Amino acid sequence: MLGRTAQNLYWLSRYVERAENMARLLEVGYRMSLTSRREGGASEHLISMMQAAEVDEDFARKGRPADVDTVAHFMMFDPDNPSSVFNCLMAARTNARTVRTAITGDMWETLNAAWLHFSQIKPRDVRGAKLLELLEWVTHLSHEFRGALLGTILRDDGYAFLQAGNFVERADNTARILDMKYYVLLPRAKMVGGDLDIQQWSLILRAASAHLSYRHVYHDRYKAHNIADFLILRPEMPRSLIYCARFIEAQVQTLAEFYGRQPACNEAAASLRAMVEGTTMESIFAHGLHEFLTEFIARNNIVSTSLSESYNFH
């Protein structure tokens, strides 16, 4: 496979996952802002959400107040925000069109129809309940695309590049969602364990579609230790860091076997997996949750960079 084709497949999958992740982050930031609006902390939660997504500096340059409407527009429709849903869907469709013959008709039709629908939406009409409906639509779009991918494409090197992109992006997002909680509560340590603290943790689980499965696994009320354990170290949770790291390593190994060589990205993927396999929650909290997540995100980025260098994404 040409490096350019591999690159398009990898980033096509990342952009679809990123669009879903931006929608999930915005939903958490939006709901958190509603819980604290009476305390005047709505902007704080929205800014924390943008810090987690690393788009806060781009937003600050616009010189606008961080209220729900402006932040929602920035995250969903702003062409100046490289991670906005608008830009993610457009980039995914562009990559898909470039490699039209390397993906299935179902995958292409799902993306193309989604882009045509989204591009017709008028941002000024998306507020309140309509914003939540649109965020849910973005999530369903991602699920529909994944369903088309898993149900129709050949299990060859193209599939491995698509899935590697998906789980590199998903691992990055799960780490950022957890880190957003760190940003929110950092100046308010006295609130840890309180009603607002528990409510925020429940929203974090909802952002990862894990609030129901958490109850199934732990049979307990929301606790910070359990939630962090669920999203970092539980291998049965498909958005946990350890699940993503193992899946990434498996896809990279599939590529190595397909091409008959062991490039540098295999070592990087093994290092990422070892980081989450060889630790405990006690060790992570002792080291610092924020520090652990920051290092994980950095190692995940190394995997992505190494993969692009190993398979000539130029």
PDB file of C-alpha atoms in Angstrom:
ATOM      1  CA  MET A   1       0.000   0.000   0.000  1.00  0.00           C
ATOM      2  CA  LEU A   2       1.234   3.477  -0.829  1.00  0.00           C
ATOM      3  CA  GLY A   3       2.206   5.564   2.202  1.00  0.00           C
ATOM      4  CA  ARG A   4      -0.216   8.265   1.085  1.00  0.00           C
ATOM      5  CA  THR A   5      -3.109   5.799   1.039  1.00  0.00           C
ATOM      6  CA  ALA A   6      -2.179   4.483   4.479  1.00  0.00           C
ATOM      7  CA  GLN A   7      -2.036   8.060   5.741  1.00  0.00           C
ATOM      8  CA  ASN A   8      -5.501   8.854   4.370  1.00  0.00           C
ATOM      9  CA  LEU A   9      -7.014   5.744   5.941  1.00  0.00           C
ATOM     10  CA  TYR A  10      -5.342   6.401   9.296  1.00  0.00           C
ATOM     11  CA  TRP A  11      -6.465  10.028   9.468  1.00  0.00           C
ATOM     12  CA  LEU A  12      -9.904   9.324   8.050  1.00  0.00           C
ATOM     13  CA  SER A  13     -10.543   7.095  11.053  1.00  0.00           C
ATOM     14  CA  ARG A  14      -8.941   9.537  13.515  1.00  0.00           C
ATOM     15  CA  TYR A  15     -11.077  12.441  12.309  1.00  0.00           C
ATOM     16  CA  VAL A  16     -14.322  10.476  12.653  1.00  0.00           C
ATOM     17  CA  GLU A  17     -13.338   9.459  16.185  1.00  0.00           C
ATOM     18  CA  ARG A  18     -12.222  13.009  16.978  1.00  0.00           C
ATOM     19  CA  ALA A  19     -15.557  14.467  15.849  1.00  0.00           C
ATOM     20  CA  GLU A  20     -17.297  12.104  18.268  1.00  0.00           C
ATOM     21  CA  ASN A  21     -14.838  12.966  21.034  1.00  0.00           C
ATOM     22  CA  MET A  22     -15.296  16.702  20.568  1.00  0.00           C
ATOM     23  CA  ALA A  23     -19.045  16.186  20.846  1.00  0.00           C
ATOM     24  CA  ARG A  24     -18.580  14.146  24.034  1.00  0.00           C
ATOM     25  CA  LEU A  25     -16.262  16.742  25.583  1.00  0.00           C
ATOM     26  CA  LEU A  26     -18.635  19.574  24.724  1.00  0.00           C
ATOM     27  CA  GLU A  27     -21.566  17.688  26.236  1.00  0.00           C
ATOM     28  CA  VAL A  28     -19.639  17.217  29.492  1.00  0.00           C
ATOM     29  CA  GLY A  29     -18.558  20.863  29.561  1.00  0.00           C
ATOM     30  CA  TYR A  30     -22.108  21.982  28.778  1.00  0.00           C
ATOM     31  CA  ARG A  31     -23.724  19.821  31.472  1.00  0.00           C
ATOM     32  CA  MET A  32     -21.077  20.787  34.041  1.00  0.00           C
ATOM     33  CA  SER A  33     -21.712  24.456  33.281  1.00  0.00           C
ATOM     34  CA  LEU A  34     -25.418  23.918  33.975  1.00  0.00           C
ATOM     35  CA  THR A  35     -24.701  22.349  37.379  1.00  0.00           C
ATOM     36  CA  SER A  36     -22.624  25.319  38.525  1.00  0.00           C
ATOM     37  CA  ARG A  37     -24.349  28.204  36.763  1.00  0.00           C
ATOM     38  CA  ARG A  38     -25.891  29.433  40.017  1.00  0.00           C
ATOM     39  CA  GLU A  39     -22.399  29.597  41.542  1.00  0.00           C
ATOM     40  CA  GLY A  40     -20.998  31.608  38.679  1.00  0.00           C
ATOM     41  CA  GLY A  41     -18.660  28.798  37.635  1.00  0.00           C
ATOM     42  CA  ALA A  42     -20.124  28.037  34.198  1.00  0.00           C
ATOM     43  CA  SER A  43     -17.254  29.643  32.278  1.00  0.00           C
ATOM     44  CA  GLU A  44     -14.712  27.798  34.398  1.00  0.00           C
ATOM     45  CA  HIS A  45     -16.046  24.422  33.297  1.00  0.00           C
ATOM     46  CA  LEU A  46     -16.215  25.396  29.651  1.00  0.00           C
ATOM     47  CA  ILE A  47     -12.640  26.684  29.750  1.00  0.00           C
ATOM     48  CA  SER A  48     -11.508  23.485  31.502  1.00  0.00           C
ATOM     49  CA  MET A  49     -13.146  21.483  28.741  1.00  0.00           C
ATOM     50  CA  MET A  50     -11.279  23.483  26.089  1.00  0.00           C
ATOM     51  CA  GLN A  51      -8.022  23.095  28.025  1.00  0.00           C
ATOM     52  CA  ALA A  52      -8.493  19.329  27.988  1.00  0.00           C
ATOM     53  CA  ALA A  53      -9.059  19.478  24.214  1.00  0.00           C
ATOM     54  CA  GLU A  54      -6.058  21.825  23.845  1.00  0.00           C
ATOM     55  CA  VAL A  55      -8.095  24.402  21.946  1.00  0.00           C
ATOM     56  CA  ASP A  56      -8.287  27.000  24.744  1.00  0.00           C
ATOM     57  CA  GLU A  57      -5.507  29.164  23.287  1.00  0.00           C
ATOM     58  CA  ASP A  58      -7.208  29.303  19.890  1.00  0.00           C
ATOM     59  CA  PHE A  59     -10.435  30.327  21.614  1.00  0.00           C
ATOM     60  CA  ALA A  60      -8.701  32.974  23.743  1.00  0.00           C
ATOM     61  CA  ARG A  61      -7.282  34.625  20.627  1.00  0.00           C
ATOM     62  CA  LYS A  62     -10.810  35.352  19.473  1.00  0.00           C
ATOM     63  CA  GLY A  63     -11.370  37.588  22.519  1.00  0.00           C
ATOM     64  CA  ARG A  64     -14.893  36.351  23.150  1.00  0.00           C
ATOM     65  CA  PRO A  65     -16.568  35.494  26.482  1.00  0.00           C
ATOM     66  CA  ALA A  66     -16.589  31.791  27.368  1.00  0.00           C
ATOM     67  CA  ASP A  67     -20.366  31.341  27.521  1.00  0.00           C
ATOM     68  CA  VAL A  68     -22.296  28.338  26.256  1.00  0.00           C
ATOM     69  CA  ASP A  69     -23.238  29.804  22.873  1.00  0.00           C
ATOM     70  CA  THR A  70     -19.774  31.029  21.876  1.00  0.00           C
ATOM     71  CA  VAL A  71     -17.990  27.888  23.129  1.00  0.00           C
ATOM     72  CA  ALA A  72     -20.528  25.594  21.444  1.00  0.00           C
ATOM     73  CA  HIS A  73     -20.099  27.457  18.150  1.00  0.00           C
ATOM     74  CA  PHE A  74     -16.315  27.295  18.488  1.00  0.00           C
ATOM     75  CA  MET A  75     -16.312  23.555  19.193  1.00  0.00           C
ATOM     76  CA  MET A  76     -18.927  22.632  16.592  1.00  0.00           C
ATOM     77  CA  PHE A  77     -18.776  25.043  13.638  1.00  0.00           C
ATOM     78  CA  ASP A  78     -15.739  27.308  13.779  1.00  0.00           C
ATOM     79  CA  PRO A  79     -13.492  26.749  10.724  1.00  0.00           C
ATOM     80  CA  ASP A  80     -10.618  28.419  12.646  1.00  0.00           C
ATOM     81  CA  ASN A  81     -10.684  25.623  15.241  1.00  0.00           C
ATOM     82  CA  PRO A  82      -8.795  22.674  13.675  1.00  0.00           C
ATOM     83  CA  SER A  83     -10.577  20.244  16.025  1.00  0.00           C
ATOM     84  CA  SER A  84     -14.119  21.550  15.523  1.00  0.00           C
ATOM     85  CA  VAL A  85     -16.678  18.978  14.430  1.00  0.00           C
ATOM     86  CA  PHE A  86     -17.051  20.939  11.193  1.00  0.00           C
ATOM     87  CA  ASN A  87     -13.347  20.576  10.367  1.00  0.00           C
ATOM     88  CA  CYS A  88     -13.185  16.944  11.531  1.00  0.00           C
ATOM     89  CA  LEU A  89     -16.091  15.848   9.335  1.00  0.00           C
ATOM     90  CA  MET A  90     -14.797  17.794   6.357  1.00  0.00           C
ATOM     91  CA  ALA A  91     -11.299  16.296   6.770  1.00  0.00           C
ATOM     92  CA  ALA A  92     -12.714  12.787   7.202  1.00  0.00           C
ATOM     93  CA  ARG A  93     -14.771  13.117   4.020  1.00  0.00           C
ATOM     94  CA  THR A  94     -11.816  14.572   2.096  1.00  0.00           C
ATOM     95  CA  ASN A  95      -9.588  11.674   3.170  1.00  0.00           C
ATOM     96  CA  ALA A  96     -12.331   9.186   2.307  1.00  0.00           C
ATOM     97  CA  ARG A  97     -12.822  10.684  -1.144  1.00  0.00           C
ATOM     98  CA  THR A  98      -9.059  10.499  -1.772  1.00  0.00           C
ATOM     99  CA  VAL A  99      -9.031   6.752  -1.022  1.00  0.00           C
ATOM    100  CA  ARG A 100     -12.527   6.063  -2.359  1.00  0.00           C
ATOM    101  CA  THR A 101     -11.482   2.709  -3.876  1.00  0.00           C
ATOM    102  CA  ALA A 102      -9.777   1.561  -0.632  1.00  0.00           C
ATOM    103  CA  ILE A 103     -12.936   1.792   1.473  1.00  0.00           C
ATOM    104  CA  THR A 104     -16.352   0.256   1.006  1.00  0.00           C
ATOM    105  CA  GLY A 105     -19.423   1.906  -0.473  1.00  0.00           C
ATOM    106  CA  ASP A 106     -21.195   1.762   2.880  1.00  0.00           C
ATOM    107  CA  MET A 107     -18.359   3.640   4.599  1.00  0.00           C
ATOM    108  CA  TRP A 108     -18.265   6.321   1.913  1.00  0.00           C
ATOM    109  CA  GLU A 109     -22.025   6.801   1.776  1.00  0.00           C
ATOM    110  CA  THR A 110     -22.203   7.159   5.573  1.00  0.00           C
ATOM    111  CA  LEU A 111     -19.542   9.856   5.633  1.00  0.00           C
ATOM    112  CA  ASN A 112     -20.738  11.672   2.546  1.00  0.00           C
ATOM    113  CA  ALA A 113     -24.355  11.816   3.709  1.00  0.00           C
ATOM    114  CA  ALA A 114     -23.250  12.995   7.163  1.00  0.00           C
ATOM    115  CA  TRP A 115     -21.164  15.802   5.719  1.00  0.00           C
ATOM    116  CA  LEU A 116     -23.959  16.959   3.396  1.00  0.00           C
ATOM    117  CA  HIS A 117     -26.359  17.025   6.361  1.00  0.00           C
ATOM    118  CA  PHE A 118     -23.996  18.798   8.754  1.00  0.00           C
ATOM    119  CA  SER A 119     -22.892  21.409   6.231  1.00  0.00           C
ATOM    120  CA  GLN A 120     -26.542  22.509   5.820  1.00  0.00           C
ATOM    121  CA  ILE A 121     -27.065  23.188   9.540  1.00  0.00           C
ATOM    122  CA  LYS A 122     -27.338  26.848  10.522  1.00  0.00           C
ATOM    123  CA  PRO A 123     -25.261  27.419  13.706  1.00  0.00           C
ATOM    124  CA  ARG A 124     -27.605  30.131  15.021  1.00  0.00           C
ATOM    125  CA  ASP A 125     -30.406  27.542  15.226  1.00  0.00           C
ATOM    126  CA  VAL A 126     -28.400  25.162  17.454  1.00  0.00           C
ATOM    127  CA  ARG A 127     -29.027  26.064  21.082  1.00  0.00           C
ATOM    128  CA  GLY A 128     -30.200  24.331  24.273  1.00  0.00           C
ATOM    129  CA  ALA A 129     -31.974  21.072  23.539  1.00  0.00           C
ATOM    130  CA  LYS A 130     -31.078  21.293  19.842  1.00  0.00           C
ATOM    131  CA  LEU A 131     -27.395  21.436  20.789  1.00  0.00           C
ATOM    132  CA  LEU A 132     -27.726  18.207  22.773  1.00  0.00           C
ATOM    133  CA  GLU A 133     -29.615  16.606  19.856  1.00  0.00           C
ATOM    134  CA  LEU A 134     -26.815  17.562  17.486  1.00  0.00           C
ATOM    135  CA  LEU A 135     -24.134  16.223  19.851  1.00  0.00           C
ATOM    136  CA  GLU A 136     -26.032  12.939  20.017  1.00  0.00           C
ATOM    137  CA  TRP A 137     -26.286  12.876  16.218  1.00  0.00           C
ATOM    138  CA  VAL A 138     -22.499  13.238  15.907  1.00  0.00           C
ATOM    139  CA  THR A 139     -21.998  10.315  18.290  1.00  0.00           C
ATOM    140  CA  HIS A 140     -24.463   8.163  16.337  1.00  0.00           C
ATOM    141  CA  LEU A 141     -22.745   9.096  13.079  1.00  0.00           C
ATOM    142  CA  SER A 142     -19.457   7.783  14.447  1.00  0.00           C
ATOM    143  CA  HIS A 143     -21.146   4.557  15.539  1.00  0.00           C
ATOM    144  CA  GLU A 144     -22.758   4.173  12.111  1.00  0.00           C
ATOM    145  CA  PHE A 145     -19.417   4.626  10.403  1.00  0.00           C
ATOM    146  CA  ARG A 146     -17.766   2.074  12.719  1.00  0.00           C
ATOM    147  CA  GLY A 147     -20.576  -0.357  12.008  1.00  0.00           C
ATOM    148  CA  ALA A 148     -20.075   0.035   8.257  1.00  0.00           C
ATOM    149  CA  LEU A 149     -16.323  -0.410   8.697  1.00  0.00           C
ATOM    150  CA  LEU A 150     -16.541  -3.531  10.861  1.00  0.00           C
ATOM    151  CA  GLY A 151     -19.282  -5.076   8.769  1.00  0.00           C
ATOM    152  CA  THR A 152     -17.962  -4.555   5.259  1.00  0.00           C
ATOM    153  CA  ILE A 153     -14.206  -3.997   4.911  1.00  0.00           C
ATOM    154  CA  LEU A 154     -11.551  -6.663   4.307  1.00  0.00           C
ATOM    155  CA  ARG A 155      -9.278  -7.554   7.247  1.00  0.00           C
ATOM    156  CA  ASP A 156      -6.074  -6.489   5.516  1.00  0.00           C
ATOM    157  CA  ASP A 157      -3.488  -3.728   6.040  1.00  0.00           C
ATOM    158  CA  GLY A 158      -6.085  -1.048   5.259  1.00  0.00           C
ATOM    159  CA  TYR A 159      -8.244  -2.299   8.119  1.00  0.00           C
ATOM    160  CA  ALA A 160      -5.243  -2.218  10.464  1.00  0.00           C
ATOM    161  CA  PHE A 161      -4.423   1.403   9.562  1.00  0.00           C
ATOM    162  CA  LEU A 162      -8.064   2.414  10.059  1.00  0.00           C
ATOM    163  CA  GLN A 163      -8.302   0.713  13.446  1.00  0.00           C
ATOM    164  CA  ALA A 164      -4.936   2.006  14.618  1.00  0.00           C
ATOM    165  CA  GLY A 165      -6.114   5.542  13.877  1.00  0.00           C
ATOM    166  CA  ASN A 166      -9.381   4.926  15.684  1.00  0.00           C
ATOM    167  CA  PHE A 167      -7.796   3.703  18.915  1.00  0.00           C
ATOM    168  CA  VAL A 168      -4.904   6.176  18.967  1.00  0.00           C
ATOM    169  CA  GLU A 169      -7.522   8.935  18.867  1.00  0.00           C
ATOM    170  CA  ARG A 170      -9.782   7.206  21.396  1.00  0.00           C
ATOM    171  CA  ALA A 171      -6.926   6.692  23.878  1.00  0.00           C
ATOM    172  CA  ASP A 172      -6.034  10.364  23.567  1.00  0.00           C
ATOM    173  CA  ASN A 173      -9.625  11.374  24.219  1.00  0.00           C
ATOM    174  CA  THR A 174     -10.150   9.157  27.275  1.00  0.00           C
ATOM    175  CA  ALA A 175      -6.985  10.551  28.838  1.00  0.00           C
ATOM    176  CA  ARG A 176      -8.130  14.114  28.106  1.00  0.00           C
ATOM    177  CA  ILE A 177     -11.609  13.550  29.555  1.00  0.00           C
ATOM    178  CA  LEU A 178     -10.060  12.302  32.791  1.00  0.00           C
ATOM    179  CA  ASP A 179      -7.620  15.180  32.796  1.00  0.00           C
ATOM    180  CA  MET A 180     -10.487  17.640  32.418  1.00  0.00           C
ATOM    181  CA  LYS A 181     -11.731  16.522  35.843  1.00  0.00           C
ATOM    182  CA  TYR A 182      -8.287  17.339  37.201  1.00  0.00           C
ATOM    183  CA  TYR A 183      -8.466  20.845  35.765  1.00  0.00           C
ATOM    184  CA  VAL A 184     -11.957  21.425  37.120  1.00  0.00           C
ATOM    185  CA  LEU A 185     -11.236  20.397  40.703  1.00  0.00           C
ATOM    186  CA  LEU A 186      -7.631  21.513  41.047  1.00  0.00           C
ATOM    187  CA  PRO A 187      -8.488  24.848  42.709  1.00  0.00           C
ATOM    188  CA  ARG A 188     -11.237  23.298  44.840  1.00  0.00           C
ATOM    189  CA  ALA A 189      -9.734  20.388  46.753  1.00  0.00           C
ATOM    190  CA  LYS A 190     -12.227  20.920  49.586  1.00  0.00           C
ATOM    191  CA  MET A 191     -15.060  19.849  47.246  1.00  0.00           C
ATOM    192  CA  VAL A 192     -13.616  16.362  46.694  1.00  0.00           C
ATOM    193  CA  GLY A 193     -16.144  13.762  47.811  1.00  0.00           C
ATOM    194  CA  GLY A 194     -19.051  16.236  47.836  1.00  0.00           C
ATOM    195  CA  ASP A 195     -22.250  16.112  45.801  1.00  0.00           C
ATOM    196  CA  LEU A 196     -20.829  18.281  43.021  1.00  0.00           C
ATOM    197  CA  ASP A 197     -17.697  16.140  42.886  1.00  0.00           C
ATOM    198  CA  ILE A 198     -19.778  12.966  42.467  1.00  0.00           C
ATOM    199  CA  GLN A 199     -21.974  14.660  39.861  1.00  0.00           C
ATOM    200  CA  GLN A 200     -18.928  15.685  37.847  1.00  0.00           C
ATOM    201  CA  TRP A 201     -17.509  12.167  37.976  1.00  0.00           C
ATOM    202  CA  SER A 202     -20.844  10.816  36.717  1.00  0.00           C
ATOM    203  CA  LEU A 203     -20.639  13.197  33.757  1.00  0.00           C
ATOM    204  CA  ILE A 204     -17.122  11.991  33.036  1.00  0.00           C
ATOM    205  CA  LEU A 205     -18.476   8.444  32.862  1.00  0.00           C
ATOM    206  CA  ARG A 206     -21.345   9.591  30.637  1.00  0.00           C
ATOM    207  CA  ALA A 207     -18.835  11.219  28.283  1.00  0.00           C
ATOM    208  CA  ALA A 208     -17.228   7.812  27.852  1.00  0.00           C
ATOM    209  CA  SER A 209     -20.617   6.026  27.568  1.00  0.00           C
ATOM    210  CA  ALA A 210     -19.595   4.154  30.713  1.00  0.00           C
ATOM    211  CA  HIS A 211     -22.106   5.230  33.373  1.00  0.00           C
ATOM    212  CA  LEU A 212     -24.224   2.064  33.066  1.00  0.00           C
ATOM    213  CA  SER A 213     -21.350  -0.381  32.652  1.00  0.00           C
ATOM    214  CA  TYR A 214     -19.677   1.160  35.723  1.00  0.00           C
ATOM    215  CA  ARG A 215     -22.625   0.071  37.863  1.00  0.00           C
ATOM    216  CA  HIS A 216     -22.453  -3.397  36.340  1.00  0.00           C
ATOM    217  CA  VAL A 217     -18.755  -3.789  37.201  1.00  0.00           C
ATOM    218  CA  TYR A 218     -18.526  -2.125  40.630  1.00  0.00           C
ATOM    219  CA  HIS A 219     -22.049  -2.381  42.139  1.00  0.00           C
ATOM    220  CA  ASP A 220     -21.235   0.785  44.056  1.00  0.00           C
ATOM    221  CA  ARG A 221     -21.828   4.521  44.018  1.00  0.00           C
ATOM    222  CA  TYR A 222     -19.523   6.750  42.042  1.00  0.00           C
ATOM    223  CA  LYS A 223     -16.050   6.931  43.584  1.00  0.00           C
ATOM    224  CA  ALA A 224     -13.076   8.721  42.101  1.00  0.00           C
ATOM    225  CA  HIS A 225     -10.759   5.745  42.590  1.00  0.00           C
ATOM    226  CA  ASN A 226     -13.143   3.298  40.912  1.00  0.00           C
ATOM    227  CA  ILE A 227     -13.941   5.607  37.996  1.00  0.00           C
ATOM    228  CA  ALA A 228     -10.286   6.284  37.280  1.00  0.00           C
ATOM    229  CA  ASP A 229      -9.598   2.550  37.556  1.00  0.00           C
ATOM    230  CA  PHE A 230     -12.477   1.834  35.149  1.00  0.00           C
ATOM    231  CA  LEU A 231     -11.238   4.290  32.517  1.00  0.00           C
ATOM    232  CA  ILE A 232      -7.543   3.471  32.855  1.00  0.00           C
ATOM    233  CA  LEU A 233      -6.928  -0.118  33.903  1.00  0.00           C
ATOM    234  CA  ARG A 234     -10.050  -2.219  33.223  1.00  0.00           C
ATOM    235  CA  PRO A 235      -9.396  -4.293  30.062  1.00  0.00           C
ATOM    236  CA  GLU A 236     -13.084  -5.060  29.497  1.00  0.00           C
ATOM    237  CA  MET A 237     -13.930  -1.359  29.099  1.00  0.00           C
ATOM    238  CA  PRO A 238     -13.553  -0.541  25.342  1.00  0.00           C
ATOM    239  CA  ARG A 239     -12.623   3.104  25.939  1.00  0.00           C
ATOM    240  CA  SER A 240     -10.137   2.464  28.768  1.00  0.00           C
ATOM    241  CA  LEU A 241      -6.497   3.328  28.252  1.00  0.00           C
ATOM    242  CA  ILE A 242      -5.340  -0.263  28.687  1.00  0.00           C
ATOM    243  CA  TYR A 243      -7.891  -1.573  26.152  1.00  0.00           C
ATOM    244  CA  CYS A 244      -6.883   1.068  23.611  1.00  0.00           C
ATOM    245  CA  ALA A 245      -3.150   0.487  24.173  1.00  0.00           C
ATOM    246  CA  ARG A 246      -3.508  -3.259  23.665  1.00  0.00           C
ATOM    247  CA  PHE A 247      -5.625  -2.774  20.542  1.00  0.00           C
ATOM    248  CA  ILE A 248      -3.110  -0.315  19.082  1.00  0.00           C
ATOM    249  CA  GLU A 249      -0.261  -2.764  19.684  1.00  0.00           C
ATOM    250  CA  ALA A 250      -2.270  -5.565  18.047  1.00  0.00           C
ATOM    251  CA  GLN A 251      -2.914  -3.466  14.908  1.00  0.00           C
ATOM    252  CA  VAL A 252       0.732  -2.414  14.687  1.00  0.00           C
ATOM    253  CA  GLN A 253       1.796  -6.052  15.036  1.00  0.00           C
ATOM    254  CA  THR A 254      -0.683  -7.036  12.291  1.00  0.00           C
ATOM    255  CA  LEU A 255       0.986  -4.513   9.995  1.00  0.00           C
ATOM    256  CA  ALA A 256       4.433  -5.847  10.940  1.00  0.00           C
ATOM    257  CA  GLU A 257       3.371  -9.395  10.036  1.00  0.00           C
ATOM    258  CA  PHE A 258       1.683  -8.220   6.836  1.00  0.00           C
ATOM    259  CA  TYR A 259       4.821  -6.427   5.600  1.00  0.00           C
ATOM    260  CA  GLY A 260       7.319  -8.863   7.167  1.00  0.00           C
ATOM    261  CA  ARG A 261       9.306  -6.392   9.257  1.00  0.00           C
ATOM    262  CA  GLN A 262       9.370  -4.883  12.738  1.00  0.00           C
ATOM    263  CA  PRO A 263       9.582  -1.082  12.380  1.00  0.00           C
ATOM    264  CA  ALA A 264      10.152   1.352  15.256  1.00  0.00           C
ATOM    265  CA  CYS A 265       6.448   1.918  15.848  1.00  0.00           C
ATOM    266  CA  ASN A 266       6.159  -1.607  17.285  1.00  0.00           C
ATOM    267  CA  GLU A 267       8.486  -0.686  20.131  1.00  0.00           C
ATOM    268  CA  ALA A 268       6.583   2.556  20.749  1.00  0.00           C
ATOM    269  CA  ALA A 269       3.259   0.694  20.878  1.00  0.00           C
ATOM    270  CA  ALA A 270       4.706  -1.910  23.248  1.00  0.00           C
ATOM    271  CA  SER A 271       5.986   0.872  25.510  1.00  0.00           C
ATOM    272  CA  LEU A 272       2.532   2.474  25.622  1.00  0.00           C
ATOM    273  CA  ARG A 273       0.883  -0.827  26.527  1.00  0.00           C
ATOM    274  CA  ALA A 274       3.518  -1.589  29.190  1.00  0.00           C
ATOM    275  CA  MET A 275       2.925   1.803  30.801  1.00  0.00           C
ATOM    276  CA  VAL A 276      -0.689   0.933  31.685  1.00  0.00           C
ATOM    277  CA  GLU A 277      -0.188  -2.801  32.243  1.00  0.00           C
ATOM    278  CA  GLY A 278       2.603  -2.416  34.738  1.00  0.00           C
ATOM    279  CA  THR A 279       0.922  -0.105  37.233  1.00  0.00           C
ATOM    280  CA  THR A 280      -1.863   0.173  39.808  1.00  0.00           C
ATOM    281  CA  MET A 281      -4.272   2.957  40.728  1.00  0.00           C
ATOM    282  CA  GLU A 282      -2.439   3.442  44.019  1.00  0.00           C
ATOM    283  CA  SER A 283       0.775   4.019  42.108  1.00  0.00           C
ATOM    284  CA  ILE A 284      -0.944   6.371  39.640  1.00  0.00           C
ATOM    285  CA  PHE A 285      -2.502   8.529  42.378  1.00  0.00           C
ATOM    286  CA  ALA A 286       0.796   8.571  44.291  1.00  0.00           C
ATOM    287  CA  HIS A 287       2.602   9.721  41.154  1.00  0.00           C
ATOM    288  CA  GLY A 288      -0.172  12.189  40.301  1.00  0.00           C
ATOM    289  CA  LEU A 289      -3.134  11.520  37.993  1.00  0.00           C
ATOM    290  CA  HIS A 290      -2.432  14.587  35.869  1.00  0.00           C
ATOM    291  CA  GLU A 291       1.236  13.663  35.479  1.00  0.00           C
ATOM    292  CA  PHE A 292       0.332  10.085  34.533  1.00  0.00           C
ATOM    293  CA  LEU A 293      -2.214  11.207  31.933  1.00  0.00           C
ATOM    294  CA  THR A 294       0.168  13.792  30.507  1.00  0.00           C
ATOM    295  CA  GLU A 295       2.843  11.142  30.046  1.00  0.00           C
ATOM    296  CA  PHE A 296       0.337   8.729  28.497  1.00  0.00           C
ATOM    297  CA  ILE A 297      -0.798  11.343  25.971  1.00  0.00           C
ATOM    298  CA  ALA A 298       2.846  12.072  25.100  1.00  0.00           C
ATOM    299  CA  ARG A 299       3.634   8.364  24.565  1.00  0.00           C
ATOM    300  CA  ASN A 300       0.453   7.947  22.507  1.00  0.00           C
ATOM    301  CA  ASN A 301       1.623  10.810  20.289  1.00  0.00           C
ATOM    302  CA  ILE A 302       4.986   9.065  19.906  1.00  0.00           C
ATOM    303  CA  VAL A 303       3.174   5.963  18.637  1.00  0.00           C
ATOM    304  CA  SER A 304       1.341   8.058  16.057  1.00  0.00           C
ATOM    305  CA  THR A 305       4.503   9.830  14.914  1.00  0.00           C
ATOM    306  CA  SER A 306       6.477   6.594  14.795  1.00  0.00           C
ATOM    307  CA  LEU A 307       3.720   4.881  12.792  1.00  0.00           C
ATOM    308  CA  SER A 308       3.756   7.673  10.225  1.00  0.00           C
ATOM    309  CA  GLU A 309       7.543   7.472   9.905  1.00  0.00           C
ATOM    310  CA  SER A 310       7.545   3.671   9.704  1.00  0.00           C
ATOM    311  CA  TYR A 311       4.989   3.557   6.895  1.00  0.00           C
ATOM    312  CA  ASN A 312       5.925   6.719   5.016  1.00  0.00           C
ATOM    313  CA  PHE A 313       2.961   8.987   5.757  1.00  0.00           C
ATOM    314  CA  HIS A 314       4.415  11.702   3.528  1.00  0.00           C
TER     315      HIS A 314
END
